[in-house]
Coordinates of C-alpha atoms in Angstrom, one line a residue:
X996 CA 93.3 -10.1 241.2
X997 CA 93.8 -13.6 240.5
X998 CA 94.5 -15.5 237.3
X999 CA 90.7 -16.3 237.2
X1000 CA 89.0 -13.9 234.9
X1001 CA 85.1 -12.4 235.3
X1002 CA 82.9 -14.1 233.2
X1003 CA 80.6 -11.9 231.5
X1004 CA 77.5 -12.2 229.1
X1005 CA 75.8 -9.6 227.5
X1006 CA 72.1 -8.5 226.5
X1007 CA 71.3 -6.2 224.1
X1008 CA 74.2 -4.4 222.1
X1009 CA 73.5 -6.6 218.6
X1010 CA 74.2 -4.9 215.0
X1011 CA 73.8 -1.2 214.8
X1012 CA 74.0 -0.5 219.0
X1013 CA 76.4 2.5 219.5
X1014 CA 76.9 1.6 223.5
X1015 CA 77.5 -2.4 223.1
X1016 CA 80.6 -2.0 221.4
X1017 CA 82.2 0.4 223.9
X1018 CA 80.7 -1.8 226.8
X1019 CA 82.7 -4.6 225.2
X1020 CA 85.6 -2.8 224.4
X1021 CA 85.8 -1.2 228.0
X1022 CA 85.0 -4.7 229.5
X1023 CA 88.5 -6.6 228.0
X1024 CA 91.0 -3.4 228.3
X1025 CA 92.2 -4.2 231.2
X1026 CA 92.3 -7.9 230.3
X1027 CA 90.4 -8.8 233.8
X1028 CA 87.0 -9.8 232.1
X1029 CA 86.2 -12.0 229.4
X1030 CA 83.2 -11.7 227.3
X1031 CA 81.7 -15.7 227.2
X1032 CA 78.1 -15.6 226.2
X1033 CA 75.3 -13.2 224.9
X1034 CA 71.9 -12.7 224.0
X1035 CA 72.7 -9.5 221.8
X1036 CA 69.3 -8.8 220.1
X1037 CA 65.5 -9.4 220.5
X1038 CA 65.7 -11.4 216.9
X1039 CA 67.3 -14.7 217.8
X1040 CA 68.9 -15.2 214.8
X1041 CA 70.4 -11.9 215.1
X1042 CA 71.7 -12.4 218.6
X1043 CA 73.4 -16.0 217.3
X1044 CA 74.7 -14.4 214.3
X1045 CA 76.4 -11.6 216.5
X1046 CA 77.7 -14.0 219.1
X1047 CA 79.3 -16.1 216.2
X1048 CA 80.7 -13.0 215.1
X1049 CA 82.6 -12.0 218.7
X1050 CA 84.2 -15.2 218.4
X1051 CA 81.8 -17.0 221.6
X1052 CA 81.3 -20.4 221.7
X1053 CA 78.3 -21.4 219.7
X1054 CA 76.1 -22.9 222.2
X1055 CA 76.4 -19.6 224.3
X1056 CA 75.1 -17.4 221.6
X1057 CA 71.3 -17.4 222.7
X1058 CA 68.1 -17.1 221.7
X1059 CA 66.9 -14.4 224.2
X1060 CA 68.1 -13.3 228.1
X1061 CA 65.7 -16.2 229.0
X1062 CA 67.5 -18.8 227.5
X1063 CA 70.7 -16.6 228.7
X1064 CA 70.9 -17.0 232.2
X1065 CA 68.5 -20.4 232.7
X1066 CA 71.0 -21.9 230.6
X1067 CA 74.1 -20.5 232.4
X1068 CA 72.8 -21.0 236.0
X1069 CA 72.9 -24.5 234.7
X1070 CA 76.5 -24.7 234.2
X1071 CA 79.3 -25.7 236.6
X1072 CA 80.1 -23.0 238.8
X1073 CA 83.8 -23.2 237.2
X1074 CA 82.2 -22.2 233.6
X1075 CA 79.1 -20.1 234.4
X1076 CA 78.8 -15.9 233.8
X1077 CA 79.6 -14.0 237.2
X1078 CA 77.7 -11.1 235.7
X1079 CA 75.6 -9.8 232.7
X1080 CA 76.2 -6.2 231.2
X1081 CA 72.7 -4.5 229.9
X1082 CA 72.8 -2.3 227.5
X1083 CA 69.4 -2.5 225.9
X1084 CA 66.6 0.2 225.6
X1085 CA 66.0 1.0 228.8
X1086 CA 62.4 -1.0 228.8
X1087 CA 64.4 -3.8 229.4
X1088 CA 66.4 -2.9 232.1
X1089 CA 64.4 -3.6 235.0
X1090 CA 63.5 -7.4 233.3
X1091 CA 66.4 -8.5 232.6
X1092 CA 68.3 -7.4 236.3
X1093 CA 65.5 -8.6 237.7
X1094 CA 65.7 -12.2 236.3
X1095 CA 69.7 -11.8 236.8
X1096 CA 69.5 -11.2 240.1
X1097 CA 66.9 -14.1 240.9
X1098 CA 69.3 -16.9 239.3
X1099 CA 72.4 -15.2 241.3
X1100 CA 73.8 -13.2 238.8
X1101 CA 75.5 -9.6 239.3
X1102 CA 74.3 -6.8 237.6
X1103 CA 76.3 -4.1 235.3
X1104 CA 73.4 -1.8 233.7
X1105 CA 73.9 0.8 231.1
X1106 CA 72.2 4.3 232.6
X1107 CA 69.1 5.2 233.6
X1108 CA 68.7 2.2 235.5
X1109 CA 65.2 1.3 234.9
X1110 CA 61.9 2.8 232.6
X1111 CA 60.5 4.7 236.1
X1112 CA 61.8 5.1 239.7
X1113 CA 59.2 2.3 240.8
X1114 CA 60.9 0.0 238.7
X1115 CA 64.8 1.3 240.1
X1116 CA 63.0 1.1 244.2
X1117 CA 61.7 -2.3 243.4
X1118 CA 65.7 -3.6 242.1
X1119 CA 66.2 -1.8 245.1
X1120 CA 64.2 -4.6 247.8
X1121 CA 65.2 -7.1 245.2
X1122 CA 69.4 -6.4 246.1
X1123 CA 68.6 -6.2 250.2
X1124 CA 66.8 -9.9 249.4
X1125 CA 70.5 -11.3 248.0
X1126 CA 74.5 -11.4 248.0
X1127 CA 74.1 -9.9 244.4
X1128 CA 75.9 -6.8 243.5
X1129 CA 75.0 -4.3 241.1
X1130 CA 76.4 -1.5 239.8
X1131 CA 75.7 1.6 237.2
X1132 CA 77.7 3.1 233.8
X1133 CA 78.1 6.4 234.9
X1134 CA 80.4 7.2 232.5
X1135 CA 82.0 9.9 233.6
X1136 CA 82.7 9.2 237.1
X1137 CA 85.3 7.1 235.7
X1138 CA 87.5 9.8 234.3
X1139 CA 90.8 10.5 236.7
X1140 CA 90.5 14.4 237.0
X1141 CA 87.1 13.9 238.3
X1142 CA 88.0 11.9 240.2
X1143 CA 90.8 14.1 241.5
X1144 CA 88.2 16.8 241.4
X1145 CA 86.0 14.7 244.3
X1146 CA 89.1 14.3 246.3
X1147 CA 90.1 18.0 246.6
X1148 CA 86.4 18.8 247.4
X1149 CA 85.9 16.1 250.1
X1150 CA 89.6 17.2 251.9
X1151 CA 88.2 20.8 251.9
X1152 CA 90.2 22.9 249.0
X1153 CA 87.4 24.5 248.3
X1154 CA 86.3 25.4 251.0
X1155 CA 82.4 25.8 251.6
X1156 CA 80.0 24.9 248.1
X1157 CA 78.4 27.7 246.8
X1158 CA 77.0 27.4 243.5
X1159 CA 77.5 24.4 240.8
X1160 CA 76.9 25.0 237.1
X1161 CA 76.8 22.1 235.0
X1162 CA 76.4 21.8 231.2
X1163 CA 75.6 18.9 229.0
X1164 CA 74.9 19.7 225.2
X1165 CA 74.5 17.8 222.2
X1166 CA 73.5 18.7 218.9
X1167 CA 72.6 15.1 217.5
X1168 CA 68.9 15.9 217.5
X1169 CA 68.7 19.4 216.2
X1170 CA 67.0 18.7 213.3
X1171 CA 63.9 15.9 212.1
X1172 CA 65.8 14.4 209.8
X1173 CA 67.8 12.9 213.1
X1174 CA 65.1 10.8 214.4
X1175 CA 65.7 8.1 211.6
X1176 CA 68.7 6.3 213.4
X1177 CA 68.3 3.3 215.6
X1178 CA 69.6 5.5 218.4
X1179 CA 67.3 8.3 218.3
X1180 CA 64.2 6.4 217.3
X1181 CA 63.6 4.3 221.0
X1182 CA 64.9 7.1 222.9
X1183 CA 62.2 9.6 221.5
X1184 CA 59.6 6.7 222.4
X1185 CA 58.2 6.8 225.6
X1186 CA 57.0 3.3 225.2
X1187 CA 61.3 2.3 225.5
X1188 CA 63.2 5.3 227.1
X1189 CA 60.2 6.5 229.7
X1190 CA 59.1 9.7 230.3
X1191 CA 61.8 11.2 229.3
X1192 CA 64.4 12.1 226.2
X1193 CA 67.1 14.5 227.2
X1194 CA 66.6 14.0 230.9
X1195 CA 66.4 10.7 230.9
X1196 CA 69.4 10.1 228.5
X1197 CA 72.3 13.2 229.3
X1198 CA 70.8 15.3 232.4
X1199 CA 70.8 11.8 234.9
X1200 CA 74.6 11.8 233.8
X1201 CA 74.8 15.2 234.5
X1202 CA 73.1 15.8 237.7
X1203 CA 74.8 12.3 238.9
X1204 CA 78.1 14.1 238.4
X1205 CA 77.0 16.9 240.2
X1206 CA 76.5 14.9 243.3
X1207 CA 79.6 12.3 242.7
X1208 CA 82.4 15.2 242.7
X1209 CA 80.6 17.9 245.2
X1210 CA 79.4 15.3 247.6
X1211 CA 76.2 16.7 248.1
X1212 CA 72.8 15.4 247.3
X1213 CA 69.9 17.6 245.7
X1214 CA 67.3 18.3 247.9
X1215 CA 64.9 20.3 245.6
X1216 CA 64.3 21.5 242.3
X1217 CA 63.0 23.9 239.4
X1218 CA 62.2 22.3 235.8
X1219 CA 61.9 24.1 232.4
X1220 CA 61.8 21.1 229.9
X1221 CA 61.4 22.0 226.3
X1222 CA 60.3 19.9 223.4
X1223 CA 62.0 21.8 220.7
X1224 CA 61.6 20.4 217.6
X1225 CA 58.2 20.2 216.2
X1226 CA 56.2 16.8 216.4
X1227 CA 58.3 14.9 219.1
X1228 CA 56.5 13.6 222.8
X1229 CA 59.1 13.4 224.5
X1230 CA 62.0 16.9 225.7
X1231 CA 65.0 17.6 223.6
X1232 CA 66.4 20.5 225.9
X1233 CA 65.9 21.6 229.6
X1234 CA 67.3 23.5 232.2
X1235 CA 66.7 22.8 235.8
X1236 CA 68.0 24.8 238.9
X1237 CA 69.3 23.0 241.9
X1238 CA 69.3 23.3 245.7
X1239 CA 71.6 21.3 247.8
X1240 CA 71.6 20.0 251.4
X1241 CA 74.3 22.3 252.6
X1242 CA 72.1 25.6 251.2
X1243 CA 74.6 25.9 248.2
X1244 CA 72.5 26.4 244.3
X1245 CA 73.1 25.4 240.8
X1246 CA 72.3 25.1 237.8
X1247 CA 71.8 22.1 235.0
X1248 CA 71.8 22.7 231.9
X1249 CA 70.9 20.0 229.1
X1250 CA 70.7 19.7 225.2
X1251 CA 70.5 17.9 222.7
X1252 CA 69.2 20.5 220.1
X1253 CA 72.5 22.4 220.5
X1254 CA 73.5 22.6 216.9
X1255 CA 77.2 22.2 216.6
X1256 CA 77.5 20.8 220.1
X1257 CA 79.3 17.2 220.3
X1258 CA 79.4 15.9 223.7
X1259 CA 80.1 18.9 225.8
X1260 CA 79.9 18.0 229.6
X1261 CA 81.5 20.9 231.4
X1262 CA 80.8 21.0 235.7
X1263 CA 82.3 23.7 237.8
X1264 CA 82.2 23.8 241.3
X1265 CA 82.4 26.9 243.5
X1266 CA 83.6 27.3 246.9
X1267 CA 84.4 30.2 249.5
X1268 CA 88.1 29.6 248.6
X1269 CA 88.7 27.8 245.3
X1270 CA 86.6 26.8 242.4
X1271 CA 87.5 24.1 239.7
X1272 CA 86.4 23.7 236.1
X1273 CA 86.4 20.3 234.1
X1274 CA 84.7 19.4 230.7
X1275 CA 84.6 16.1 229.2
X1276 CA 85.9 17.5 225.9
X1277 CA 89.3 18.3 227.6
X1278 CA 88.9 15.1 229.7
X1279 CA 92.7 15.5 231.4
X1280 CA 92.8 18.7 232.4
X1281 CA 91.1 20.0 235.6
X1282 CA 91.2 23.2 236.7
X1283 CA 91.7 25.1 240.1
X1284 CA 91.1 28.7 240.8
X1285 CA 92.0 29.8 243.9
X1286 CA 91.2 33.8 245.7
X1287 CA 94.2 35.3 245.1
X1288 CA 96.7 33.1 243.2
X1289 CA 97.0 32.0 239.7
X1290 CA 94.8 29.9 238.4
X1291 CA 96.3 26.2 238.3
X1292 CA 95.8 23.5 235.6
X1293 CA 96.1 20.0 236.4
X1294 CA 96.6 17.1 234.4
X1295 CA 96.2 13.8 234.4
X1296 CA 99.3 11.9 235.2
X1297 CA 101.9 14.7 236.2
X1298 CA 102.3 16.2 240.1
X1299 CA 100.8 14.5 243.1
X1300 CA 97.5 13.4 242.3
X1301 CA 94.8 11.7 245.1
X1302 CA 94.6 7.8 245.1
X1303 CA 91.6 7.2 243.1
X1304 CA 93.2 9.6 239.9
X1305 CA 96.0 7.5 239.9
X1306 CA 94.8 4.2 240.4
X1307 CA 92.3 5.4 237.0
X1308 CA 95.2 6.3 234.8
X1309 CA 97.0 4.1 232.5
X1310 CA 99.4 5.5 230.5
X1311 CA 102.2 8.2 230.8
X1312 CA 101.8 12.1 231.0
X1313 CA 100.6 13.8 227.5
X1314 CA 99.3 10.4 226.4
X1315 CA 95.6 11.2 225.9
X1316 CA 93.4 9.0 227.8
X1317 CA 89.2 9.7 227.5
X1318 CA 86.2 8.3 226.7
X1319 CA 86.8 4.4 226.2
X1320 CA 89.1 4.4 229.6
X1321 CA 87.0 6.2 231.9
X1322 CA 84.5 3.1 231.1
X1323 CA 86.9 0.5 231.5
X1324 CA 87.5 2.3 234.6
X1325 CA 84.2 1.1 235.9
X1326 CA 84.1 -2.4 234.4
X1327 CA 87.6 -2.9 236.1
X1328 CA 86.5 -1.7 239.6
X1329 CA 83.4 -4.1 239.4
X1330 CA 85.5 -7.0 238.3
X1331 CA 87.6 -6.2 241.2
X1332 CA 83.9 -5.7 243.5
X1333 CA 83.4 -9.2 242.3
X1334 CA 86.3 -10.4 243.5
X1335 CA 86.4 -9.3 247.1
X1336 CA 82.9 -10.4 247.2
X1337 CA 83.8 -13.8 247.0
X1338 CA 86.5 -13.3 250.3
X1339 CA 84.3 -10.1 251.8
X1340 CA 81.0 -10.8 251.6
X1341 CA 80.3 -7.4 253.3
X1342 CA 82.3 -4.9 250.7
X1343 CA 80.0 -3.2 248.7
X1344 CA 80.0 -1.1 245.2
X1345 CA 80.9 2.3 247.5
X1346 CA 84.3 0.5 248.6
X1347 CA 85.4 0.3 245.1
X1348 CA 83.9 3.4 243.8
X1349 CA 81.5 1.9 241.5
X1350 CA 78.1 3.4 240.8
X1351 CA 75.5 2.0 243.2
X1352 CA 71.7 1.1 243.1
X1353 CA 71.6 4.3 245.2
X1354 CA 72.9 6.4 242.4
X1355 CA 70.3 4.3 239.8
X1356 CA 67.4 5.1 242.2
X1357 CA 68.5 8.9 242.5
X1358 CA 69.2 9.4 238.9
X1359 CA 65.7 7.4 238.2
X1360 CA 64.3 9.8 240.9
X1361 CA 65.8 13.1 239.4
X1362 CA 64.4 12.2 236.1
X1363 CA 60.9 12.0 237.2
X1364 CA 61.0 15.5 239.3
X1365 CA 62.6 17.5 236.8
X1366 CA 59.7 16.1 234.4
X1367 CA 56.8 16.5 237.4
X1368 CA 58.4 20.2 238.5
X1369 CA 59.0 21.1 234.5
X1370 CA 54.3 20.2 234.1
X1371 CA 53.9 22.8 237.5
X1372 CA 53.4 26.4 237.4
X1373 CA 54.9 26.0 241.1
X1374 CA 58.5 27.0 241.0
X1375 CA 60.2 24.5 244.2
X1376 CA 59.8 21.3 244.5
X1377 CA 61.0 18.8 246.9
X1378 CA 63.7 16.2 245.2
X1379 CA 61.2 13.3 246.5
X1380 CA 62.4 9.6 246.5
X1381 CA 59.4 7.4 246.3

């Protein structure tokens, strides 16, 4: 990259938000994007106040997204935002992308892309209509032994896909008394997070990484969603069985009920020749079993690792690398999407392995089946897009 840096402004991720700090912290690691204006809560003083407090430049710190990005499509080309990060309840998402896109702005959103998959097909159009690029936080895709994991699927180590088993289990909303937080309130309301809780929030991450690493796309699906703890709308737990376009089955499981779970995200893939196990609570470690040889564990920086695992680590062997890096992973490959754009107007989020709109309108798409298949006495259902 050049000595220009990404502009970037941000809505949503004010006082109390979790996700805006590590969307901030993930956005300067790499010291590619710079953080220049913000609209970071719907209480305008709020949203100045914060902006004061990230150092911006006080007549960037606005009132609302509105004001945001009239105000910044009327600067000089040299001083205006190329893109505005989201990370706001996800009511907002499709709004605020949606008024991005129409002033020429590129989109990074926090996951699921939109409240409903009518919302994530209608981004969808708006994209095909523009030059503007947009791309997804799935987290985890970021992380270099999944990466690494992908490779060694896609070059044929393991031979045929037979079965996928993925786990995702929390334990954050066991109990009542964990609906008071800012967090869990909005994403137990319909009216903010959609029509779904646990789906919606961990299983799209989960069921995106089953598709990222295996390469293969879900074609149908079984739902059992569970509202566990007494008086909530929305599902706290569920477990959905998969079918995939080359015959092979799976499994998703999801949780956030799981008392004494933290954020365990375990996938393993298995072939007709080699299997391999990675969980996001050992993020450097993948592992590869093979018929009749010892098992093998690989790690993040040591042997001969594929291109993308490299290119995603920063640091030296044994030097733990996890959550916050796997982000910046993403912000830095869309900085550097932004940048080819400007020389390639043809390169596209794929080329720099940055999560699409396609991945936003499958994950808004497996949200909605798993809830339709869950409300059905019928077992099968058709993964249906639109």
């Amino acid at each position: 990259m050049d000595n220009c840096k990404i502009r970037m402004a941000m809505v949503g991720g004010g006082e109390g938000a979790f996700i805006g700090a590590v969307h901030r912290i993930a956005a300067r690691l790499d010291g590619q994007i710079e953080l220049v204006a913000g609209a970071f809560s719907s209480d305008p003083q709020k949203s100045i106040t914060m902006g004061k407090q990230l150092g911006l430049a006080p007549t960037r710190c606005y009132d609302d997204y509105h004001m945001l990005l009239q105000s910044e499509a009327a600067l000089p080309e040299s001083e205006r935002i190329h893109f505005v990060a989201i990370v706001t309840p996800n009511h907002l998402h499709f709004p605020i992308a949606a008024k991005a896109i129409e002033y020429g702005f590129h989109v990074l959103s926090d996951k699921p892309a939109t409240l409903n998959l009518s919302e994530a097909l209608q981004l969808q159009t708006l994209l095909q209509q523009t030059n503007c690029l947009y791309g997804l936080t799935h987290t985890y895709t970021g992380y270099p032994m999944v990466k690494e994991a992908r490779h060694r699927i896609a070059t044929g180590e393991l031979g045929n896909i037979r079965k996928v088993v993925v786990e995702y289990s929390q334990g954050w909303l066991a109990s009542e008394d964990d609906e008071q937080s800012k967090q869990a309130s909005w994403r137990l309301d319909a009216s903010q997070s959609g029509i779904s809780c646990c789906m919606g929030d961990i299983g799209v991450h989960a069921a995106n990484l089953t598709e990222y690493v295996s390469g293969l796309t879900i074609t149908s699906l079984c739902a059992d969603l569970n509202t566990v703890v007494c008086g909530r709308q929305l599902d706290d737990d569920g477990t959905v069985l998969l079918r995939f376009d080359n015959g092979a089955k799976g499994v998703l499981l999801a949780s956030q009920i799981a008392l004494g779970e933290e954020n365990n995200l375990t996938l393993k893939i298995y072939g007709d020749k080699a299997s391999i196990e990675w969980s996001q609570m050992e993020p450097n470690s993948l592992w590869l079993r093979m018929k009749d040889a010892p098992a093998q564990l690989l790690r993040t920086g040591t042997g001969t690792l594929c291109h993308a695992a490299t290119n995603a680590t920063r640091v030296p062997a044994g030097h733990p690398e996890g959550y916050l890096e796997a982000f910046a992973n993403i912000y830095l490959n869309f900085a550097m999407l932004i940048q080819a754009r400007q020389q390639q107007p043809d390169v596209q989020p794929e080329d720099f392995d940055v999560p699409s709109i396609q991945a936003a309108v499958r994950g808004m798409a497996f949200i909605e089946n798993a809830v339709a298949a869950s409300a059905k006495e019928t077992k099968w259902h058709p993964f249906n897009i639109g």
